[in-house]
Amino acid sequence: MLPFGLALALLDGGSFAIALVFIAAYGIANGLKAVQRATLPLALFGRGQFGAYMGRLALPQGIVSAAAPPVMAAVLSNFGTSGALWLTFAAAMLSLLAMILLARLARTIR
């Protein structure tokens, strides 16, 4: 949902209707992220490895969460809101691609 909302914002960010669709897409993506973060490792790795994998996933998530504000501030000051939208769109697309590849990998493992 997030890449969809960001793509709409990049195409026509000045429209009020597009802004509403983007806000809805962002909210849905945020809700899905919370559910996915808790259930995906359990579904992929099982209960026996859940704690170990959650621990391994916590470090990169923490680093990205800590680095995001200064990186986005630098992008906003140097490239403006358009640059920030493009960076966010690229990160969302990379995340979507990683999830698709992970889903394919999980199918071959099971």
PDB file of N, CA and C in Angstrom:
ATOM      1  N   MET A   1       0.810  -1.197   0.000  1.00  0.00           N
ATOM      2  CA  MET A   1       0.000   0.000   0.000  1.00  0.00           C
ATOM      3  C   MET A   1       0.855   1.265   0.000  1.00  0.00           C
ATOM      4  N   LEU A   2       1.986   1.224   0.716  1.00  0.00           N
ATOM      5  CA  LEU A   2       2.815   2.424   0.790  1.00  0.00           C
ATOM      6  C   LEU A   2       3.395   2.813  -0.568  1.00  0.00           C
ATOM      7  N   PRO A   3       3.947   1.877  -1.356  1.00  0.00           N
ATOM      8  CA  PRO A   3       4.421   2.291  -2.679  1.00  0.00           C
ATOM      9  C   PRO A   3       3.308   2.875  -3.548  1.00  0.00           C
ATOM     10  N   PHE A   4       2.108   2.314  -3.440  1.00  0.00           N
ATOM     11  CA  PHE A   4       0.968   2.829  -4.197  1.00  0.00           C
ATOM     12  C   PHE A   4       0.662   4.273  -3.789  1.00  0.00           C
ATOM     13  N   GLY A   5       0.558   4.533  -2.503  1.00  0.00           N
ATOM     14  CA  GLY A   5       0.273   5.883  -2.022  1.00  0.00           C
ATOM     15  C   GLY A   5       1.368   6.867  -2.379  1.00  0.00           C
ATOM     16  N   LEU A   6       2.616   6.444  -2.249  1.00  0.00           N
ATOM     17  CA  LEU A   6       3.730   7.329  -2.597  1.00  0.00           C
ATOM     18  C   LEU A   6       3.768   7.616  -4.091  1.00  0.00           C
ATOM     19  N   ALA A   7       3.482   6.611  -4.916  1.00  0.00           N
ATOM     20  CA  ALA A   7       3.452   6.837  -6.366  1.00  0.00           C
ATOM     21  C   ALA A   7       2.384   7.852  -6.731  1.00  0.00           C
ATOM     22  N   LEU A   8       1.230   7.747  -6.109  1.00  0.00           N
ATOM     23  CA  LEU A   8       0.179   8.744  -6.363  1.00  0.00           C
ATOM     24  C   LEU A   8       0.617  10.128  -5.929  1.00  0.00           C
ATOM     25  N   ALA A   9       1.267  10.222  -4.769  1.00  0.00           N
ATOM     26  CA  ALA A   9       1.736  11.518  -4.283  1.00  0.00           C
ATOM     27  C   ALA A   9       2.787  12.109  -5.217  1.00  0.00           C
ATOM     28  N   LEU A  10       3.632  11.255  -5.772  1.00  0.00           N
ATOM     29  CA  LEU A  10       4.652  11.748  -6.706  1.00  0.00           C
ATOM     30  C   LEU A  10       4.030  12.212  -8.021  1.00  0.00           C
ATOM     31  N   LEU A  11       2.985  11.530  -8.468  1.00  0.00           N
ATOM     32  CA  LEU A  11       2.340  11.898  -9.727  1.00  0.00           C
ATOM     33  C   LEU A  11       1.534  13.184  -9.615  1.00  0.00           C
ATOM     34  N   ASP A  12       0.775  13.309  -8.528  1.00  0.00           N
ATOM     35  CA  ASP A  12      -0.080  14.490  -8.382  1.00  0.00           C
ATOM     36  C   ASP A  12      -0.232  14.827  -6.907  1.00  0.00           C
ATOM     37  N   GLY A  13       0.857  15.296  -6.286  1.00  0.00           N
ATOM     38  CA  GLY A  13       0.848  15.576  -4.864  1.00  0.00           C
ATOM     39  C   GLY A  13       0.048  16.801  -4.465  1.00  0.00           C
ATOM     40  N   GLY A  14      -0.334  17.643  -5.405  1.00  0.00           N
ATOM     41  CA  GLY A  14      -1.052  18.854  -5.075  1.00  0.00           C
ATOM     42  C   GLY A  14      -2.555  18.686  -4.956  1.00  0.00           C
ATOM     43  N   SER A  15      -3.063  17.529  -5.313  1.00  0.00           N
ATOM     44  CA  SER A  15      -4.505  17.283  -5.291  1.00  0.00           C
ATOM     45  C   SER A  15      -4.948  16.846  -3.891  1.00  0.00           C
ATOM     46  N   PHE A  16      -6.044  17.420  -3.413  1.00  0.00           N
ATOM     47  CA  PHE A  16      -6.576  17.065  -2.102  1.00  0.00           C
ATOM     48  C   PHE A  16      -7.040  15.608  -2.073  1.00  0.00           C
ATOM     49  N   ALA A  17      -7.676  15.160  -3.136  1.00  0.00           N
ATOM     50  CA  ALA A  17      -8.151  13.768  -3.200  1.00  0.00           C
ATOM     51  C   ALA A  17      -6.979  12.795  -3.159  1.00  0.00           C
ATOM     52  N   ILE A  18      -5.914  13.102  -3.883  1.00  0.00           N
ATOM     53  CA  ILE A  18      -4.721  12.245  -3.874  1.00  0.00           C
ATOM     54  C   ILE A  18      -4.102  12.240  -2.482  1.00  0.00           C
ATOM     55  N   ALA A  19      -4.094  13.384  -1.824  1.00  0.00           N
ATOM     56  CA  ALA A  19      -3.557  13.449  -0.462  1.00  0.00           C
ATOM     57  C   ALA A  19      -4.355  12.554   0.480  1.00  0.00           C
ATOM     58  N   LEU A  20      -5.671  12.542   0.331  1.00  0.00           N
ATOM     59  CA  LEU A  20      -6.498  11.667   1.166  1.00  0.00           C
ATOM     60  C   LEU A  20      -6.214  10.195   0.890  1.00  0.00           C
ATOM     61  N   VAL A  21      -6.052   9.844  -0.387  1.00  0.00           N
ATOM     62  CA  VAL A  21      -5.736   8.456  -0.737  1.00  0.00           C
ATOM     63  C   VAL A  21      -4.362   8.078  -0.172  1.00  0.00           C
ATOM     64  N   PHE A  22      -3.406   9.005  -0.263  1.00  0.00           N
ATOM     65  CA  PHE A  22      -2.071   8.744   0.287  1.00  0.00           C
ATOM     66  C   PHE A  22      -2.141   8.525   1.792  1.00  0.00           C
ATOM     67  N   ILE A  23      -2.896   9.361   2.493  1.00  0.00           N
ATOM     68  CA  ILE A  23      -3.025   9.216   3.949  1.00  0.00           C
ATOM     69  C   ILE A  23      -3.649   7.871   4.299  1.00  0.00           C
ATOM     70  N   ALA A  24      -4.670   7.473   3.571  1.00  0.00           N
ATOM     71  CA  ALA A  24      -5.296   6.167   3.813  1.00  0.00           C
ATOM     72  C   ALA A  24      -4.319   5.031   3.528  1.00  0.00           C
ATOM     73  N   ALA A  25      -3.587   5.115   2.417  1.00  0.00           N
ATOM     74  CA  ALA A  25      -2.611   4.076   2.069  1.00  0.00           C
ATOM     75  C   ALA A  25      -1.509   4.000   3.121  1.00  0.00           C
ATOM     76  N   TYR A  26      -1.060   5.149   3.600  1.00  0.00           N
ATOM     77  CA  TYR A  26      -0.026   5.178   4.632  1.00  0.00           C
ATOM     78  C   TYR A  26      -0.539   4.538   5.929  1.00  0.00           C
ATOM     79  N   GLY A  27      -1.756   4.861   6.306  1.00  0.00           N
ATOM     80  CA  GLY A  27      -2.337   4.279   7.513  1.00  0.00           C
ATOM     81  C   GLY A  27      -2.496   2.775   7.407  1.00  0.00           C
ATOM     82  N   ILE A  28      -2.963   2.311   6.265  1.00  0.00           N
ATOM     83  CA  ILE A  28      -3.113   0.867   6.049  1.00  0.00           C
ATOM     84  C   ILE A  28      -1.747   0.185   6.095  1.00  0.00           C
ATOM     85  N   ALA A  29      -0.755   0.792   5.434  1.00  0.00           N
ATOM     86  CA  ALA A  29       0.594   0.219   5.421  1.00  0.00           C
ATOM     87  C   ALA A  29       1.174   0.158   6.831  1.00  0.00           C
ATOM     88  N   ASN A  30       0.944   1.191   7.619  1.00  0.00           N
ATOM     89  CA  ASN A  30       1.450   1.199   8.985  1.00  0.00           C
ATOM     90  C   ASN A  30       0.797   0.105   9.823  1.00  0.00           C
ATOM     91  N   GLY A  31      -0.504  -0.075   9.670  1.00  0.00           N
ATOM     92  CA  GLY A  31      -1.195  -1.136  10.389  1.00  0.00           C
ATOM     93  C   GLY A  31      -0.734  -2.514   9.965  1.00  0.00           C
ATOM     94  N   LEU A  32      -0.572  -2.703   8.666  1.00  0.00           N
ATOM     95  CA  LEU A  32      -0.091  -3.990   8.166  1.00  0.00           C
ATOM     96  C   LEU A  32       1.327  -4.270   8.622  1.00  0.00           C
ATOM     97  N   LYS A  33       2.151  -3.223   8.707  1.00  0.00           N
ATOM     98  CA  LYS A  33       3.535  -3.393   9.157  1.00  0.00           C
ATOM     99  C   LYS A  33       3.581  -3.918  10.582  1.00  0.00           C
ATOM    100  N   ALA A  34       2.721  -3.408  11.433  1.00  0.00           N
ATOM    101  CA  ALA A  34       2.701  -3.861  12.823  1.00  0.00           C
ATOM    102  C   ALA A  34       2.326  -5.338  12.912  1.00  0.00           C
ATOM    103  N   VAL A  35       1.335  -5.750  12.141  1.00  0.00           N
ATOM    104  CA  VAL A  35       0.915  -7.148  12.143  1.00  0.00           C
ATOM    105  C   VAL A  35       1.998  -8.021  11.515  1.00  0.00           C
ATOM    106  N   GLN A  36       2.528  -7.575  10.400  1.00  0.00           N
ATOM    107  CA  GLN A  36       3.543  -8.355   9.679  1.00  0.00           C
ATOM    108  C   GLN A  36       4.816  -8.515  10.492  1.00  0.00           C
ATOM    109  N   ARG A  37       5.216  -7.499  11.208  1.00  0.00           N
ATOM    110  CA  ARG A  37       6.447  -7.559  11.992  1.00  0.00           C
ATOM    111  C   ARG A  37       6.353  -8.632  13.074  1.00  0.00           C
ATOM    112  N   ALA A  38       5.167  -8.855  13.593  1.00  0.00           N
ATOM    113  CA  ALA A  38       4.991  -9.850  14.660  1.00  0.00           C
ATOM    114  C   ALA A  38       4.706 -11.246  14.121  1.00  0.00           C
ATOM    115  N   THR A  39       4.046 -11.355  12.973  1.00  0.00           N
ATOM    116  CA  THR A  39       3.614 -12.674  12.513  1.00  0.00           C
ATOM    117  C   THR A  39       4.498 -13.288  11.434  1.00  0.00           C
ATOM    118  N   LEU A  40       5.153 -12.485  10.611  1.00  0.00           N
ATOM    119  CA  LEU A  40       5.945 -13.034   9.514  1.00  0.00           C
ATOM    120  C   LEU A  40       7.088 -13.922   9.994  1.00  0.00           C
ATOM    121  N   PRO A  41       7.905 -13.483  10.965  1.00  0.00           N
ATOM    122  CA  PRO A  41       8.964 -14.400  11.432  1.00  0.00           C
ATOM    123  C   PRO A  41       8.406 -15.695  12.020  1.00  0.00           C
ATOM    124  N   LEU A  42       7.270 -15.614  12.707  1.00  0.00           N
ATOM    125  CA  LEU A  42       6.657 -16.816  13.270  1.00  0.00           C
ATOM    126  C   LEU A  42       6.213 -17.764  12.160  1.00  0.00           C
ATOM    127  N   ALA A  43       5.603 -17.216  11.115  1.00  0.00           N
ATOM    128  CA  ALA A  43       5.134 -18.038  10.000  1.00  0.00           C
ATOM    129  C   ALA A  43       6.296 -18.644   9.216  1.00  0.00           C
ATOM    130  N   LEU A  44       7.374 -17.887   9.058  1.00  0.00           N
ATOM    131  CA  LEU A  44       8.498 -18.364   8.253  1.00  0.00           C
ATOM    132  C   LEU A  44       9.424 -19.314   9.005  1.00  0.00           C
ATOM    133  N   PHE A  45       9.667 -19.032  10.280  1.00  0.00           N
ATOM    134  CA  PHE A  45      10.699 -19.766  10.994  1.00  0.00           C
ATOM    135  C   PHE A  45      10.175 -20.660  12.109  1.00  0.00           C
ATOM    136  N   GLY A  46       8.908 -20.562  12.441  1.00  0.00           N
ATOM    137  CA  GLY A  46       8.323 -21.414  13.470  1.00  0.00           C
ATOM    138  C   GLY A  46       8.569 -20.888  14.875  1.00  0.00           C
ATOM    139  N   ARG A  47       7.896 -21.536  15.828  1.00  0.00           N
ATOM    140  CA  ARG A  47       7.982 -21.087  17.217  1.00  0.00           C
ATOM    141  C   ARG A  47       9.361 -21.311  17.817  1.00  0.00           C
ATOM    142  N   GLY A  48      10.017 -22.373  17.423  1.00  0.00           N
ATOM    143  CA  GLY A  48      11.316 -22.699  18.000  1.00  0.00           C
ATOM    144  C   GLY A  48      12.389 -21.658  17.720  1.00  0.00           C
ATOM    145  N   GLN A  49      12.328 -21.033  16.567  1.00  0.00           N
ATOM    146  CA  GLN A  49      13.337 -20.046  16.174  1.00  0.00           C
ATOM    147  C   GLN A  49      12.841 -18.609  16.250  1.00  0.00           C
ATOM    148  N   PHE A  50      11.608 -18.420  16.699  1.00  0.00           N
ATOM    149  CA  PHE A  50      10.994 -17.087  16.694  1.00  0.00           C
ATOM    150  C   PHE A  50      11.823 -16.066  17.467  1.00  0.00           C
ATOM    151  N   GLY A  51      12.198 -16.395  18.696  1.00  0.00           N
ATOM    152  CA  GLY A  51      12.955 -15.449  19.526  1.00  0.00           C
ATOM    153  C   GLY A  51      14.299 -15.095  18.919  1.00  0.00           C
ATOM    154  N   ALA A  52      14.993 -16.079  18.397  1.00  0.00           N
ATOM    155  CA  ALA A  52      16.312 -15.840  17.807  1.00  0.00           C
ATOM    156  C   ALA A  52      16.206 -14.928  16.582  1.00  0.00           C
ATOM    157  N   TYR A  53      15.229 -15.192  15.731  1.00  0.00           N
ATOM    158  CA  TYR A  53      15.081 -14.366  14.540  1.00  0.00           C
ATOM    159  C   TYR A  53      14.582 -12.967  14.864  1.00  0.00           C
ATOM    160  N   MET A  54      13.717 -12.840  15.855  1.00  0.00           N
ATOM    161  CA  MET A  54      13.261 -11.504  16.259  1.00  0.00           C
ATOM    162  C   MET A  54      14.436 -10.691  16.789  1.00  0.00           C
ATOM    163  N   GLY A  55      15.323 -11.343  17.515  1.00  0.00           N
ATOM    164  CA  GLY A  55      16.525 -10.662  17.992  1.00  0.00           C
ATOM    165  C   GLY A  55      17.428 -10.235  16.852  1.00  0.00           C
ATOM    166  N   ARG A  56      17.582 -11.085  15.866  1.00  0.00           N
ATOM    167  CA  ARG A  56      18.409 -10.740  14.701  1.00  0.00           C
ATOM    168  C   ARG A  56      17.803  -9.610  13.882  1.00  0.00           C
ATOM    169  N   LEU A  57      16.489  -9.575  13.812  1.00  0.00           N
ATOM    170  CA  LEU A  57      15.809  -8.524  13.049  1.00  0.00           C
ATOM    171  C   LEU A  57      15.775  -7.196  13.791  1.00  0.00           C
ATOM    172  N   ALA A  58      15.902  -7.223  15.113  1.00  0.00           N
ATOM    173  CA  ALA A  58      15.791  -5.991  15.902  1.00  0.00           C
ATOM    174  C   ALA A  58      16.945  -5.029  15.628  1.00  0.00           C
ATOM    175  N   LEU A  59      18.158  -5.526  15.443  1.00  0.00           N
ATOM    176  CA  LEU A  59      19.307  -4.636  15.221  1.00  0.00           C
ATOM    177  C   LEU A  59      19.184  -3.822  13.940  1.00  0.00           C
ATOM    178  N   PRO A  60      18.955  -4.431  12.763  1.00  0.00           N
ATOM    179  CA  PRO A  60      18.820  -3.600  11.563  1.00  0.00           C
ATOM    180  C   PRO A  60      17.623  -2.649  11.634  1.00  0.00           C
ATOM    181  N   GLN A  61      16.518  -3.101  12.248  1.00  0.00           N
ATOM    182  CA  GLN A  61      15.361  -2.226  12.387  1.00  0.00           C
ATOM    183  C   GLN A  61      15.694  -1.030  13.265  1.00  0.00           C
ATOM    184  N   GLY A  62      16.427  -1.248  14.324  1.00  0.00           N
ATOM    185  CA  GLY A  62      16.824  -0.158  15.213  1.00  0.00           C
ATOM    186  C   GLY A  62      17.762   0.821  14.535  1.00  0.00           C
ATOM    187  N   ILE A  63      18.705   0.295  13.746  1.00  0.00           N
ATOM    188  CA  ILE A  63      19.652   1.164  13.036  1.00  0.00           C
ATOM    189  C   ILE A  63      18.919   2.032  12.022  1.00  0.00           C
ATOM    190  N   VAL A  64      18.013   1.436  11.269  1.00  0.00           N
ATOM    191  CA  VAL A  64      17.252   2.200  10.272  1.00  0.00           C
ATOM    192  C   VAL A  64      16.362   3.234  10.950  1.00  0.00           C
ATOM    193  N   SER A  65      15.742   2.853  12.060  1.00  0.00           N
ATOM    194  CA  SER A  65      14.887   3.794  12.781  1.00  0.00           C
ATOM    195  C   SER A  65      15.686   4.970  13.335  1.00  0.00           C
ATOM    196  N   ALA A  66      16.895   4.713  13.786  1.00  0.00           N
ATOM    197  CA  ALA A  66      17.741   5.782  14.321  1.00  0.00           C
ATOM    198  C   ALA A  66      18.316   6.664  13.214  1.00  0.00           C
ATOM    199  N   ALA A  67      18.622   6.068  12.059  1.00  0.00           N
ATOM    200  CA  ALA A  67      19.238   6.828  10.971  1.00  0.00           C
ATOM    201  C   ALA A  67      18.226   7.615  10.146  1.00  0.00           C
ATOM    202  N   ALA A  68      16.971   7.188  10.149  1.00  0.00           N
ATOM    203  CA  ALA A  68      15.974   7.823   9.282  1.00  0.00           C
ATOM    204  C   ALA A  68      15.774   9.316   9.529  1.00  0.00           C
ATOM    205  N   PRO A  69      15.612   9.786  10.751  1.00  0.00           N
ATOM    206  CA  PRO A  69      15.375  11.233  10.928  1.00  0.00           C
ATOM    207  C   PRO A  69      16.498  12.128  10.410  1.00  0.00           C
ATOM    208  N   PRO A  70      17.781  11.868  10.749  1.00  0.00           N
ATOM    209  CA  PRO A  70      18.809  12.753  10.195  1.00  0.00           C
ATOM    210  C   PRO A  70      18.976  12.628   8.677  1.00  0.00           C
ATOM    211  N   VAL A  71      18.787  11.417   8.151  1.00  0.00           N
ATOM    212  CA  VAL A  71      18.883  11.237   6.698  1.00  0.00           C
ATOM    213  C   VAL A  71      17.768  12.004   5.991  1.00  0.00           C
ATOM    214  N   MET A  72      16.546  11.866   6.492  1.00  0.00           N
ATOM    215  CA  MET A  72      15.420  12.583   5.867  1.00  0.00           C
ATOM    216  C   MET A  72      15.569  14.090   6.029  1.00  0.00           C
ATOM    217  N   ALA A  73      16.107  14.546   7.161  1.00  0.00           N
ATOM    218  CA  ALA A  73      16.334  15.985   7.343  1.00  0.00           C
ATOM    219  C   ALA A  73      17.346  16.497   6.324  1.00  0.00           C
ATOM    220  N   ALA A  74      18.394  15.723   6.093  1.00  0.00           N
ATOM    221  CA  ALA A  74      19.398  16.121   5.100  1.00  0.00           C
ATOM    222  C   ALA A  74      18.803  16.131   3.695  1.00  0.00           C
ATOM    223  N   VAL A  75      18.011  15.124   3.375  1.00  0.00           N
ATOM    224  CA  VAL A  75      17.386  15.065   2.053  1.00  0.00           C
ATOM    225  C   VAL A  75      16.414  16.221   1.879  1.00  0.00           C
ATOM    226  N   LEU A  76      15.621  16.499   2.895  1.00  0.00           N
ATOM    227  CA  LEU A  76      14.674  17.620   2.816  1.00  0.00           C
ATOM    228  C   LEU A  76      15.387  18.953   2.636  1.00  0.00           C
ATOM    229  N   SER A  77      16.476  19.152   3.351  1.00  0.00           N
ATOM    230  CA  SER A  77      17.170  20.443   3.240  1.00  0.00           C
ATOM    231  C   SER A  77      17.910  20.582   1.918  1.00  0.00           C
ATOM    232  N   ASN A  78      18.366  19.486   1.350  1.00  0.00           N
ATOM    233  CA  ASN A  78      19.125  19.565   0.090  1.00  0.00           C
ATOM    234  C   ASN A  78      18.268  19.383  -1.161  1.00  0.00           C
ATOM    235  N   PHE A  79      17.211  18.568  -1.068  1.00  0.00           N
ATOM    236  CA  PHE A  79      16.432  18.228  -2.257  1.00  0.00           C
ATOM    237  C   PHE A  79      14.951  18.559  -2.140  1.00  0.00           C
ATOM    238  N   GLY A  80      14.507  18.993  -0.981  1.00  0.00           N
ATOM    239  CA  GLY A  80      13.107  19.373  -0.796  1.00  0.00           C
ATOM    240  C   GLY A  80      12.189  18.178  -0.633  1.00  0.00           C
ATOM    241  N   THR A  81      10.905  18.482  -0.631  1.00  0.00           N
ATOM    242  CA  THR A  81       9.921  17.422  -0.403  1.00  0.00           C
ATOM    243  C   THR A  81       9.891  16.402  -1.538  1.00  0.00           C
ATOM    244  N   SER A  82      10.155  16.848  -2.750  1.00  0.00           N
ATOM    245  CA  SER A  82      10.174  15.907  -3.875  1.00  0.00           C
ATOM    246  C   SER A  82      11.278  14.871  -3.691  1.00  0.00           C
ATOM    247  N   GLY A  83      12.438  15.311  -3.277  1.00  0.00           N
ATOM    248  CA  GLY A  83      13.540  14.379  -3.028  1.00  0.00           C
ATOM    249  C   GLY A  83      13.222  13.406  -1.914  1.00  0.00           C
ATOM    250  N   ALA A  84      12.562  13.907  -0.856  1.00  0.00           N
ATOM    251  CA  ALA A  84      12.180  13.033   0.261  1.00  0.00           C
ATOM    252  C   ALA A  84      11.149  12.006  -0.190  1.00  0.00           C
ATOM    253  N   LEU A  85      10.195  12.431  -1.022  1.00  0.00           N
ATOM    254  CA  LEU A  85       9.202  11.482  -1.541  1.00  0.00           C
ATOM    255  C   LEU A  85       9.864  10.420  -2.403  1.00  0.00           C
ATOM    256  N   TRP A  86      10.795  10.827  -3.260  1.00  0.00           N
ATOM    257  CA  TRP A  86      11.473   9.856  -4.117  1.00  0.00           C
ATOM    258  C   TRP A  86      12.301   8.867  -3.305  1.00  0.00           C
ATOM    259  N   LEU A  87      12.998   9.359  -2.283  1.00  0.00           N
ATOM    260  CA  LEU A  87      13.778   8.469  -1.429  1.00  0.00           C
ATOM    261  C   LEU A  87      12.870   7.482  -0.697  1.00  0.00           C
ATOM    262  N   THR A  88      11.771   7.963  -0.176  1.00  0.00           N
ATOM    263  CA  THR A  88      10.821   7.105   0.525  1.00  0.00           C
ATOM    264  C   THR A  88      10.198   6.094  -0.431  1.00  0.00           C
ATOM    265  N   PHE A  89       9.875   6.539  -1.646  1.00  0.00           N
ATOM    266  CA  PHE A  89       9.319   5.626  -2.646  1.00  0.00           C
ATOM    267  C   PHE A  89      10.334   4.530  -2.996  1.00  0.00           C
ATOM    268  N   ALA A  90      11.599   4.902  -3.169  1.00  0.00           N
ATOM    269  CA  ALA A  90      12.632   3.907  -3.483  1.00  0.00           C
ATOM    270  C   ALA A  90      12.784   2.903  -2.342  1.00  0.00           C
ATOM    271  N   ALA A  91      12.771   3.383  -1.106  1.00  0.00           N
ATOM    272  CA  ALA A  91      12.884   2.477   0.045  1.00  0.00           C
ATOM    273  C   ALA A  91      11.662   1.563   0.135  1.00  0.00           C
ATOM    274  N   ALA A  92      10.479   2.100  -0.136  1.00  0.00           N
ATOM    275  CA  ALA A  92       9.251   1.285  -0.096  1.00  0.00           C
ATOM    276  C   ALA A  92       9.268   0.221  -1.191  1.00  0.00           C
ATOM    277  N   MET A  93       9.747   0.577  -2.372  1.00  0.00           N
ATOM    278  CA  MET A  93       9.828  -0.405  -3.459  1.00  0.00           C
ATOM    279  C   MET A  93      10.859  -1.490  -3.141  1.00  0.00           C
ATOM    280  N   LEU A  94      11.977  -1.100  -2.552  1.00  0.00           N
ATOM    281  CA  LEU A  94      12.990  -2.074  -2.150  1.00  0.00           C
ATOM    282  C   LEU A  94      12.426  -3.023  -1.099  1.00  0.00           C
ATOM    283  N   SER A  95      11.664  -2.483  -0.158  1.00  0.00           N
ATOM    284  CA  SER A  95      11.025  -3.308   0.861  1.00  0.00           C
ATOM    285  C   SER A  95      10.010  -4.265   0.243  1.00  0.00           C
ATOM    286  N   LEU A  96       9.213  -3.773  -0.695  1.00  0.00           N
ATOM    287  CA  LEU A  96       8.237  -4.625  -1.375  1.00  0.00           C
ATOM    288  C   LEU A  96       8.930  -5.751  -2.132  1.00  0.00           C
ATOM    289  N   LEU A  97       9.995  -5.433  -2.835  1.00  0.00           N
ATOM    290  CA  LEU A  97      10.753  -6.451  -3.565  1.00  0.00           C
ATOM    291  C   LEU A  97      11.331  -7.483  -2.608  1.00  0.00           C
ATOM    292  N   ALA A  98      11.875  -7.042  -1.480  1.00  0.00           N
ATOM    293  CA  ALA A  98      12.436  -7.976  -0.499  1.00  0.00           C
ATOM    294  C   ALA A  98      11.361  -8.895   0.059  1.00  0.00           C
ATOM    295  N   MET A  99      10.169  -8.352   0.307  1.00  0.00           N
ATOM    296  CA  MET A  99       9.085  -9.196   0.826  1.00  0.00           C
ATOM    297  C   MET A  99       8.631 -10.210  -0.207  1.00  0.00           C
ATOM    298  N   ILE A 100       8.585  -9.825  -1.466  1.00  0.00           N
ATOM    299  CA  ILE A 100       8.202 -10.772  -2.527  1.00  0.00           C
ATOM    300  C   ILE A 100       9.231 -11.887  -2.625  1.00  0.00           C
ATOM    301  N   LEU A 101      10.518 -11.528  -2.607  1.00  0.00           N
ATOM    302  CA  LEU A 101      11.574 -12.539  -2.674  1.00  0.00           C
ATOM    303  C   LEU A 101      11.552 -13.442  -1.443  1.00  0.00           C
ATOM    304  N   LEU A 102      11.283 -12.883  -0.279  1.00  0.00           N
ATOM    305  CA  LEU A 102      11.196 -13.681   0.936  1.00  0.00           C
ATOM    306  C   LEU A 102      10.024 -14.654   0.875  1.00  0.00           C
ATOM    307  N   ALA A 103       8.912 -14.218   0.325  1.00  0.00           N
ATOM    308  CA  ALA A 103       7.752 -15.104   0.191  1.00  0.00           C
ATOM    309  C   ALA A 103       8.066 -16.254  -0.761  1.00  0.00           C
ATOM    310  N   ARG A 104       8.769 -15.973  -1.835  1.00  0.00           N
ATOM    311  CA  ARG A 104       9.161 -17.045  -2.767  1.00  0.00           C
ATOM    312  C   ARG A 104      10.124 -18.012  -2.102  1.00  0.00           C
ATOM    313  N   LEU A 105      11.065 -17.477  -1.350  1.00  0.00           N
ATOM    314  CA  LEU A 105      12.031 -18.322  -0.653  1.00  0.00           C
ATOM    315  C   LEU A 105      11.340 -19.187   0.380  1.00  0.00           C
ATOM    316  N   ALA A 106      10.377 -18.636   1.091  1.00  0.00           N
ATOM    317  CA  ALA A 106       9.671 -19.392   2.120  1.00  0.00           C
ATOM    318  C   ALA A 106       8.885 -20.547   1.496  1.00  0.00           C
ATOM    319  N   ARG A 107       8.344 -20.340   0.308  1.00  0.00           N
ATOM    320  CA  ARG A 107       7.608 -21.417  -0.372  1.00  0.00           C
ATOM    321  C   ARG A 107       8.527 -22.572  -0.739  1.00  0.00           C
ATOM    322  N   THR A 108       9.765 -22.274  -1.141  1.00  0.00           N
ATOM    323  CA  THR A 108      10.683 -23.335  -1.536  1.00  0.00           C
ATOM    324  C   THR A 108      11.261 -24.059  -0.325  1.00  0.00           C
ATOM    325  N   ILE A 109      11.333 -23.377   0.831  1.00  0.00           N
ATOM    326  CA  ILE A 109      11.873 -24.009   2.032  1.00  0.00           C
ATOM    327  C   ILE A 109      10.882 -24.994   2.620  1.00  0.00           C
ATOM    328  N   ARG A 110       9.611 -24.635   2.627  1.00  0.00           N
ATOM    329  CA  ARG A 110       8.590 -25.502   3.248  1.00  0.00           C
ATOM    330  C   ARG A 110       8.233 -26.621   2.377  1.00  0.00           C
TER     331      ARG A 110
END
